[in-house]
mmCIF file of C-alpha atoms and ligand atoms in Angstrom:
data_model
loop_
_atom_site.group_PDB
_atom_site.id
_atom_site.type_symbol
_atom_site.label_atom_id
_atom_site.label_comp_id
_atom_site.label_asym_id
_atom_site.label_seq_id
_atom_site.Cartn_x
_atom_site.Cartn_y
_atom_site.Cartn_z
ATOM 1 C CA MET R 1 -0.642 36.483 -11.821
ATOM 2 C CA PRO R 2 -1.428 33.287 -9.536
ATOM 3 C CA GLY R 3 1.737 31.839 -7.727
ATOM 4 C CA PRO R 4 2.819 28.169 -7.948
ATOM 5 C CA PRO R 5 0.194 26.001 -6.163
ATOM 6 C CA GLN R 6 0.660 25.642 -2.479
ATOM 7 C CA GLN R 7 2.044 22.213 -1.606
ATOM 8 C CA LYS R 8 -0.254 20.667 1.041
ATOM 9 C CA VAL R 9 1.499 19.758 4.318
ATOM 10 C CA VAL R 10 1.074 15.947 4.848
ATOM 11 C CA THR R 11 2.082 15.008 8.162
ATOM 12 C CA ALA R 12 4.533 11.973 8.641
ATOM 13 C CA MET R 13 6.603 10.521 11.598
ATOM 14 C CA LEU R 14 10.253 9.548 11.558
ATOM 15 C CA GLN R 15 11.780 6.855 13.766
ATOM 16 C CA GLN R 16 15.041 5.250 14.032
ATOM 17 C CA ILE R 17 15.077 1.548 13.315
ATOM 18 C CA THR R 18 18.764 1.070 13.925
ATOM 19 C CA GLY R 19 21.582 3.484 13.798
ATOM 20 C CA ASN R 20 21.583 4.118 9.875
ATOM 21 C CA PHE R 21 18.023 2.855 9.292
ATOM 22 C CA HIS R 22 14.700 4.914 9.384
ATOM 23 C CA PHE R 23 11.156 4.240 9.354
ATOM 24 C CA VAL R 24 9.040 6.989 7.864
ATOM 25 C CA GLU R 25 5.389 6.688 8.771
ATOM 26 C CA ARG R 26 3.256 8.235 6.160
ATOM 27 C CA GLY R 27 -0.724 7.848 5.926
ATOM 28 C CA TRP R 28 -3.215 5.905 3.621
ATOM 29 C CA LEU R 29 -2.508 7.517 0.262
ATOM 30 C CA SER R 30 1.190 7.207 0.523
ATOM 31 C CA ALA R 31 2.513 3.961 2.121
ATOM 32 C CA ASN R 32 5.438 4.156 4.738
ATOM 33 C CA HIS R 33 8.972 4.414 3.583
ATOM 34 C CA PHE R 34 12.205 3.084 4.821
ATOM 35 C CA VAL R 35 15.700 4.843 4.462
ATOM 36 C CA TYR R 36 18.896 3.067 5.025
ATOM 37 C CA ASN R 37 21.777 5.652 4.831
ATOM 38 C CA GLY R 38 25.240 3.464 5.044
ATOM 39 C CA ARG R 39 27.729 2.419 2.714
ATOM 40 C CA ARG R 40 24.781 1.511 0.551
ATOM 41 C CA ARG R 41 21.940 3.838 0.426
ATOM 42 C CA MET R 42 18.529 2.233 -0.100
ATOM 43 C CA LEU R 43 15.063 3.302 -0.049
ATOM 44 C CA ILE R 44 12.129 0.952 0.446
ATOM 45 C CA ASP R 45 8.731 2.201 -1.214
ATOM 46 C CA THR R 46 8.410 5.775 -2.582
ATOM 47 C CA GLY R 47 4.844 6.790 -1.598
ATOM 48 C CA TYR R 48 2.115 8.011 -4.112
ATOM 49 C CA GLN R 49 2.834 10.237 -7.086
ATOM 50 C CA THR R 50 1.296 13.440 -5.889
ATOM 51 C CA HIS R 51 2.998 13.509 -2.731
ATOM 52 C CA LEU R 52 6.527 13.375 -4.330
ATOM 53 C CA GLY R 53 7.570 16.798 -2.965
ATOM 54 C CA GLN R 54 6.778 15.365 0.491
ATOM 55 C CA THR R 55 8.491 12.201 -0.034
ATOM 56 C CA LEU R 56 11.842 13.903 -1.043
ATOM 57 C CA ASP R 57 11.761 16.164 2.016
ATOM 58 C CA LEU R 58 11.147 13.170 4.213
ATOM 59 C CA ILE R 59 14.015 11.443 2.763
ATOM 60 C CA ARG R 60 16.240 14.646 3.305
ATOM 61 C CA GLN R 61 15.071 14.830 6.988
ATOM 62 C CA THR R 62 16.519 11.225 7.545
ATOM 63 C CA GLY R 63 19.850 12.445 6.250
ATOM 64 C CA LEU R 64 19.895 11.022 2.814
ATOM 65 C CA ASP R 65 20.146 13.149 -0.288
ATOM 66 C CA PRO R 66 17.743 11.632 -2.906
ATOM 67 C CA ARG R 67 20.337 12.387 -5.418
ATOM 68 C CA SER R 68 22.563 9.573 -3.814
ATOM 69 C CA VAL R 69 20.137 6.790 -3.381
ATOM 70 C CA ASP R 70 21.808 3.477 -4.873
ATOM 71 C CA LEU R 71 18.754 1.131 -4.765
ATOM 72 C CA ILE R 72 14.987 1.369 -4.511
ATOM 73 C CA VAL R 73 13.221 -1.834 -3.274
ATOM 74 C CA SER R 74 9.513 -1.795 -4.166
ATOM 75 C CA THR R 75 7.571 -4.221 -1.941
ATOM 76 C CA HIS R 76 4.919 -4.391 -4.825
ATOM 77 C CA GLY R 77 3.769 -2.430 -7.722
ATOM 78 C CA HIS R 78 0.885 -0.743 -6.218
ATOM 79 C CA CYS R 79 0.533 3.068 -6.912
ATOM 80 C CA ASP R 80 1.029 4.232 -3.204
ATOM 81 C CA HIS R 81 4.446 2.188 -3.003
ATOM 82 C CA VAL R 82 5.905 3.205 -6.454
ATOM 83 C CA GLY R 83 4.848 6.782 -6.855
ATOM 84 C CA GLY R 84 8.357 8.328 -6.498
ATOM 85 C CA ASN R 85 10.051 5.588 -8.295
ATOM 86 C CA ARG R 86 10.604 6.960 -11.835
ATOM 87 C CA PHE R 87 11.557 10.507 -10.545
ATOM 88 C CA ILE R 88 13.965 9.311 -7.932
ATOM 89 C CA GLN R 89 15.467 6.693 -10.378
ATOM 90 C CA GLU R 90 16.208 9.445 -12.923
ATOM 91 C CA LEU R 91 17.558 11.861 -10.371
ATOM 92 C CA SER R 92 19.984 9.546 -8.700
ATOM 93 C CA GLY R 93 20.657 6.851 -11.533
ATOM 94 C CA CYS R 94 19.822 4.127 -8.870
ATOM 95 C CA GLU R 95 18.700 0.450 -9.421
ATOM 96 C CA ILE R 96 15.184 -0.470 -8.665
ATOM 97 C CA ALA R 97 14.520 -4.055 -7.422
ATOM 98 C CA MET R 98 11.200 -5.958 -6.794
ATOM 99 C CA HIS R 99 9.726 -9.365 -7.114
ATOM 100 C CA ALA R 100 9.743 -10.947 -10.529
ATOM 101 C CA ILE R 101 5.984 -11.149 -10.758
ATOM 102 C CA ASP R 102 5.316 -7.356 -10.205
ATOM 103 C CA ARG R 103 8.354 -6.676 -12.196
ATOM 104 C CA ARG R 104 6.805 -8.522 -15.154
ATOM 105 C CA PHE R 105 3.582 -6.254 -14.846
ATOM 106 C CA ILE R 106 5.778 -3.123 -14.739
ATOM 107 C CA GLU R 107 7.884 -4.208 -17.794
ATOM 108 C CA ALA R 108 4.938 -5.259 -19.786
ATOM 109 C CA ARG R 109 3.433 -1.901 -19.072
ATOM 110 C CA ASP R 110 0.344 -3.889 -17.507
ATOM 111 C CA ASP R 111 -1.521 -1.412 -15.503
ATOM 112 C CA TYR R 112 -4.271 -3.416 -15.062
ATOM 113 C CA HIS R 113 -2.574 -6.201 -12.790
ATOM 114 C CA THR R 114 -0.864 -3.192 -11.045
ATOM 115 C CA TRP R 115 -4.402 -2.176 -10.261
ATOM 116 C CA TRP R 116 -3.741 1.291 -11.698
ATOM 117 C CA SER R 117 -6.140 1.220 -14.347
ATOM 118 C CA TYR R 118 -8.690 -0.930 -12.416
ATOM 119 C CA TYR R 119 -8.949 1.312 -9.487
ATOM 120 C CA ASP R 120 -8.382 4.615 -11.547
ATOM 121 C CA GLN R 121 -5.210 5.528 -9.868
ATOM 122 C CA GLN R 122 -2.173 7.566 -11.061
ATOM 123 C CA ALA R 123 1.146 6.124 -11.322
ATOM 124 C CA ASP R 124 4.150 5.904 -13.968
ATOM 125 C CA PHE R 125 6.085 2.966 -15.243
ATOM 126 C CA PHE R 126 9.740 2.831 -14.162
ATOM 127 C CA PRO R 127 12.812 0.801 -15.168
ATOM 128 C CA VAL R 128 13.315 -2.387 -13.031
ATOM 129 C CA HIS R 129 16.989 -3.668 -12.829
ATOM 130 C CA ARG R 130 16.824 -6.649 -10.422
ATOM 131 C CA SER R 131 14.431 -9.221 -9.463
ATOM 132 C CA LEU R 132 14.164 -10.242 -5.789
ATOM 133 C CA ALA R 133 13.331 -14.148 -5.129
ATOM 134 C CA ASP R 134 12.059 -15.554 -1.922
ATOM 135 C CA GLY R 135 14.842 -16.344 0.546
ATOM 136 C CA GLU R 136 17.458 -13.947 -1.081
ATOM 137 C CA ASN R 137 19.555 -11.676 1.214
ATOM 138 C CA ILE R 138 19.992 -7.985 0.873
ATOM 139 C CA ASP R 139 23.171 -7.374 2.816
ATOM 140 C CA LEU R 140 23.637 -3.892 4.382
ATOM 141 C CA ASP R 141 26.522 -2.872 6.600
ATOM 142 C CA ASP R 142 25.249 -3.931 10.106
ATOM 143 C CA LEU R 143 22.283 -6.088 9.119
ATOM 144 C CA THR R 144 20.913 -8.455 6.685
ATOM 145 C CA LEU R 145 17.223 -8.346 5.216
ATOM 146 C CA GLU R 146 15.833 -11.596 4.125
ATOM 147 C CA VAL R 147 13.155 -11.234 1.289
ATOM 148 C CA LEU R 148 10.035 -13.169 1.716
ATOM 149 C CA HIS R 149 7.438 -13.596 -0.969
ATOM 150 C CA VAL R 150 4.091 -12.557 0.697
ATOM 151 C CA PRO R 151 1.318 -12.974 -2.147
ATOM 152 C CA GLY R 152 -2.257 -12.192 -1.479
ATOM 153 C CA HIS R 153 -2.953 -8.473 -1.361
ATOM 154 C CA ALA R 154 -0.465 -8.511 -4.631
ATOM 155 C CA ALA R 155 0.848 -11.603 -6.435
ATOM 156 C CA GLY R 156 4.445 -10.121 -6.488
ATOM 157 C CA GLN R 157 4.509 -8.657 -2.920
ATOM 158 C CA ILE R 158 7.611 -9.079 -0.734
ATOM 159 C CA ALA R 159 8.088 -8.343 2.918
ATOM 160 C CA LEU R 160 11.752 -8.066 4.490
ATOM 161 C CA TYR R 161 12.893 -9.888 7.700
ATOM 162 C CA CYS R 162 15.719 -8.858 9.692
ATOM 163 C CA PRO R 163 16.916 -12.033 11.734
ATOM 164 C CA LYS R 164 19.562 -10.077 13.768
ATOM 165 C CA PHE R 165 16.987 -7.549 15.260
ATOM 166 C CA ARG R 166 13.877 -9.663 14.603
ATOM 167 C CA PHE R 167 11.956 -6.907 12.845
ATOM 168 C CA LEU R 168 9.674 -7.235 9.808
ATOM 169 C CA ILE R 169 8.951 -4.896 7.016
ATOM 170 C CA ALA R 170 5.549 -6.349 6.224
ATOM 171 C CA ALA R 171 4.202 -4.176 3.290
ATOM 172 C CA ASP R 172 0.526 -4.637 3.008
ATOM 173 C CA ALA R 173 0.661 -8.314 4.050
ATOM 174 C CA LEU R 174 0.057 -7.339 7.787
ATOM 175 C CA TRP R 175 -1.178 -4.089 9.467
ATOM 176 C CA GLN R 176 -2.262 -3.470 12.951
ATOM 177 C CA GLY R 177 -5.260 -6.097 12.959
ATOM 178 C CA ASP R 178 -5.987 -5.818 9.079
ATOM 179 C CA PHE R 179 -4.082 -6.113 5.821
ATOM 180 C CA GLY R 180 -4.315 -4.384 2.252
ATOM 181 C CA VAL R 181 -7.441 -4.977 0.300
ATOM 182 C CA LEU R 182 -7.668 -8.299 -1.772
ATOM 183 C CA THR R 183 -9.011 -8.189 -5.400
ATOM 184 C CA PRO R 184 -9.634 -11.564 -6.503
ATOM 185 C CA ALA R 185 -11.150 -10.210 -9.847
ATOM 186 C CA VAL R 186 -7.759 -9.029 -10.806
ATOM 187 C CA ASP R 187 -5.298 -11.336 -8.785
ATOM 188 C CA GLY R 188 -7.434 -14.667 -9.264
ATOM 189 C CA PRO R 189 -9.862 -16.440 -6.825
ATOM 190 C CA ALA R 190 -6.765 -17.806 -4.886
ATOM 191 C CA ALA R 191 -5.802 -14.250 -3.609
ATOM 192 C CA PRO R 192 -7.593 -14.863 -0.131
ATOM 193 C CA LEU R 193 -6.041 -18.264 0.339
ATOM 194 C CA LEU R 194 -2.570 -16.825 -0.604
ATOM 195 C CA GLN R 195 -3.195 -14.314 2.035
ATOM 196 C CA GLN R 196 -3.894 -16.825 4.606
ATOM 197 C CA SER R 197 -0.826 -18.832 3.878
ATOM 198 C CA THR R 198 1.234 -15.428 4.160
ATOM 199 C CA LEU R 199 -0.295 -14.814 7.463
ATOM 200 C CA ASP R 200 0.578 -18.538 8.499
ATOM 201 C CA ARG R 201 4.201 -17.963 7.402
ATOM 202 C CA LEU R 202 4.650 -14.617 9.231
ATOM 203 C CA ALA R 203 3.042 -16.240 12.344
ATOM 204 C CA ALA R 204 5.981 -18.780 12.394
ATOM 205 C CA LEU R 205 8.701 -15.872 12.612
ATOM 206 C CA PRO R 206 10.097 -14.850 16.002
ATOM 207 C CA LEU R 207 8.952 -11.154 15.564
ATOM 208 C CA ALA R 208 9.885 -8.509 17.872
ATOM 209 C CA VAL R 209 8.753 -5.566 15.842
ATOM 210 C CA ILE R 210 6.540 -5.269 12.651
ATOM 211 C CA TYR R 211 6.747 -2.146 10.374
ATOM 212 C CA PRO R 212 3.615 -2.094 8.246
ATOM 213 C CA GLY R 213 3.059 -0.759 4.934
ATOM 214 C CA HIS R 214 0.593 1.726 6.483
ATOM 215 C CA GLY R 215 -0.077 2.739 10.140
ATOM 216 C CA PRO R 216 2.081 2.788 12.981
ATOM 217 C CA VAL R 217 4.681 0.405 14.283
ATOM 218 C CA ILE R 218 3.262 -2.850 15.681
ATOM 219 C CA ARG R 219 4.885 -4.222 18.939
ATOM 220 C CA ASP R 220 2.217 -6.933 19.878
ATOM 221 C CA SER R 221 2.823 -8.873 16.710
ATOM 222 C CA ARG R 222 1.008 -11.990 18.009
ATOM 223 C CA LEU R 223 -2.212 -9.825 18.557
ATOM 224 C CA ALA R 224 -2.011 -8.102 15.128
ATOM 225 C CA ILE R 225 -1.449 -11.601 13.447
ATOM 226 C CA ASP R 226 -4.290 -13.188 15.258
ATOM 227 C CA ARG R 227 -6.711 -10.439 14.362
ATOM 228 C CA CYS R 228 -5.579 -10.781 10.848
ATOM 229 C CA ARG R 229 -6.108 -14.563 10.698
ATOM 230 C CA ARG R 230 -9.739 -14.017 11.957
ATOM 231 C CA ARG R 231 -10.396 -11.664 9.300
ATOM 232 C CA ILE R 232 -9.295 -13.728 6.544
ATOM 233 C CA GLU R 233 -11.040 -16.751 7.855
ATOM 234 C CA ARG R 234 -14.126 -14.754 7.832
ATOM 235 C CA PHE R 235 -13.601 -13.523 4.131
ATOM 236 C CA LEU R 236 -13.020 -17.212 3.048
ATOM 237 C CA ALA R 237 -16.253 -18.187 4.715
ATOM 238 C CA GLU R 238 -18.095 -15.117 3.597
ATOM 239 C CA PRO R 239 -16.758 -13.769 0.101
ATOM 240 C CA ALA R 240 -19.376 -10.920 0.268
ATOM 241 C CA ALA R 241 -17.902 -9.651 3.378
ATOM 242 C CA MET R 242 -14.668 -9.412 1.546
ATOM 243 C CA ALA R 243 -16.146 -7.523 -1.321
ATOM 244 C CA ARG R 244 -17.801 -5.036 0.902
ATOM 245 C CA ASP R 245 -14.362 -4.665 2.750
ATOM 246 C CA GLN R 246 -12.945 -3.927 -0.818
ATOM 247 C CA VAL R 247 -15.613 -1.578 -1.583
ATOM 248 C CA LYS R 248 -15.069 0.347 1.759
ATOM 249 C CA LYS R 249 -11.344 0.482 1.428
ATOM 250 C CA ILE R 250 -11.252 1.744 -2.204
ATOM 251 C CA ILE R 251 -14.076 4.324 -1.620
ATOM 252 C CA LEU R 252 -11.680 5.743 1.125
ATOM 253 C CA TYR R 253 -8.711 5.463 -1.060
ATOM 254 C CA ALA R 254 -10.812 7.383 -4.101
ATOM 255 C CA LEU R 255 -11.656 10.201 -1.568
ATOM 256 C CA LEU R 256 -7.866 10.463 -0.451
ATOM 257 C CA MET R 257 -6.860 10.586 -4.107
ATOM 258 C CA LYS R 258 -9.354 13.292 -5.169
ATOM 259 C CA GLU R 259 -8.893 15.128 -1.908
ATOM 260 C CA GLY R 260 -12.637 14.967 -1.452
ATOM 261 C CA CYS R 261 -15.402 15.142 -3.808
ATOM 262 C CA HIS R 262 -18.827 16.745 -4.411
ATOM 263 C CA GLU R 263 -21.230 14.427 -3.160
ATOM 264 C CA ALA R 264 -23.321 14.329 -6.185
ATOM 265 C CA ASP R 265 -20.576 13.551 -8.341
ATOM 266 C CA PHE R 266 -19.093 10.711 -6.425
ATOM 267 C CA PHE R 267 -21.398 7.711 -7.147
ATOM 268 C CA PRO R 268 -21.646 8.626 -10.916
ATOM 269 C CA TYR R 269 -17.761 8.570 -10.742
ATOM 270 C CA LEU R 270 -17.724 5.169 -9.188
ATOM 271 C CA MET R 271 -19.871 3.867 -11.923
ATOM 272 C CA THR R 272 -17.463 5.027 -14.517
ATOM 273 C CA THR R 273 -14.555 2.865 -12.837
ATOM 274 C CA PRO R 274 -13.807 -0.592 -14.005
ATOM 275 C CA TRP R 275 -13.806 -1.825 -10.430
ATOM 276 C CA TYR R 276 -16.875 -0.715 -8.678
ATOM 277 C CA PRO R 277 -19.737 -2.068 -11.112
ATOM 278 C CA GLN R 278 -17.824 -5.282 -11.558
ATOM 279 C CA THR R 279 -17.386 -5.819 -7.896
ATOM 280 C CA VAL R 280 -21.046 -4.965 -7.114
ATOM 281 C CA ASP R 281 -22.217 -7.334 -9.769
ATOM 282 C CA LEU R 282 -20.016 -10.233 -8.423
ATOM 283 C CA PHE R 283 -21.824 -10.266 -4.969
ATOM 284 C CA PHE R 284 -24.710 -7.870 -5.026
ATOM 285 C CA PRO R 285 -25.979 -8.081 -8.620
ATOM 286 C CA GLN R 286 -26.898 -4.638 -9.881
ATOM 287 C CA ARG R 287 -27.568 -3.062 -6.485
ATOM 288 C CA TYR R 288 -25.013 -0.389 -7.322
ATOM 289 C CA ARG R 289 -26.744 2.541 -5.566
ATOM 290 C CA GLU R 290 -28.110 0.533 -2.755
ATOM 291 C CA LEU R 291 -24.581 -0.781 -1.653
ATOM 292 C CA TYR R 292 -23.214 2.560 -2.053
ATOM 293 C CA ASP R 293 -25.742 4.258 0.352
ATOM 294 C CA ASP R 294 -25.330 1.653 2.715
ATOM 295 C CA VAL R 295 -21.385 1.603 2.778
ATOM 296 C CA MET R 296 -21.260 5.346 2.788
ATOM 297 C CA ALA R 297 -23.725 5.587 5.778
ATOM 298 C CA GLU R 298 -21.446 3.243 7.443
ATOM 299 C CA LEU R 299 -18.340 5.085 6.781
ATOM 300 C CA VAL R 300 -19.693 8.374 7.821
ATOM 301 C CA ARG R 301 -21.370 6.764 10.959
ATOM 302 C CA ARG R 302 -17.808 5.462 11.894
ATOM 303 C CA ASN R 303 -16.181 8.966 11.015
ATOM 304 C CA LEU R 304 -14.117 7.586 8.464
ATOM 305 C CA VAL R 305 -15.842 9.970 5.922
ATOM 306 C CA ILE R 306 -16.727 13.550 6.870
ATOM 307 C CA ARG R 307 -19.906 15.068 5.024
ATOM 308 C CA SER R 308 -19.722 18.704 5.167
ATOM 309 C CA GLY R 309 -22.098 20.771 3.049
ATOM 310 C CA GLN R 310 -22.224 19.013 -0.391
ATOM 311 C CA ARG R 311 -18.703 17.653 -0.245
ATOM 312 C CA LEU R 312 -17.400 14.119 1.125
ATOM 313 C CA ALA R 313 -13.901 13.729 2.263
ATOM 314 C CA ALA R 314 -11.911 10.827 3.879
ATOM 315 C CA ALA R 315 -11.297 11.539 7.686
ATOM 316 C CA LEU R 316 -7.790 9.540 7.349
ATOM 317 C CA ARG R 317 -4.310 10.854 7.216
ATOM 318 C CA ALA R 318 -3.344 11.012 3.411
HETATM 319 FE FE1 FE2 T 401 -0.686 -2.415 -1.894
#
């Protein structure tokens, strides 16, 4: 009789932000987490659903028992940030807090504006107990986090700024020289303009350290923000470049979700999704196969996708 499925080992890195506050760097399928283990025990973002086992292990490694979480803060409602919400809420009885816009999507069971159905992603709805508004403070034992509404990548996305230690938990508003994919077809044509305003706002903060939603800690915040600003300026000037970036990022994400795919099945799969034909038609009318071949050749050339035998796999940490 076969045993239980082997849990895949997913590498992650733990770092202390302050005495009670830990940064858990994940990969690209699961977003980074933050664990605060003081009088109040708080978790920020909970990864992708299929990684729940690793997520719970990593929380325990920071010294926090997932059963004793008091509060989950979700930076936004995308699948790679809320995958553990339902399970951990049921396990601990904790409250879940997020911005009122993404809260609305979750409470309305709207899996289109959370992107889950649009991009064919796995996630579960969960209860939300509190809304977090721009300018509100989350008071912890030795520090305060200020809520910043940072729309663009998601309408209800928040970042958290700590004035005392000058660090920013940036979610997908800001990574090292890049930011989370923009989806104007779902979030509206203002999405890139909102992302630009978000970057302007973050650039005005006296930042010492940025903890992004994906990728490693950013110590040169000026360089990272300048690169992002140049990128959004290019996307505003050339929307087709933004659409191509979207296709590349979501193809990589789909390969991570599927843990690779038989090459012959992947293009037909993309054509069954809501997002792929629609995105192609907006900027490259009906050139579905041509754009796919072109983007895939670039991803393979840049070693972001590995082609081995008949299979394609993303070469990114999951
Ligand atoms: Fe996101």
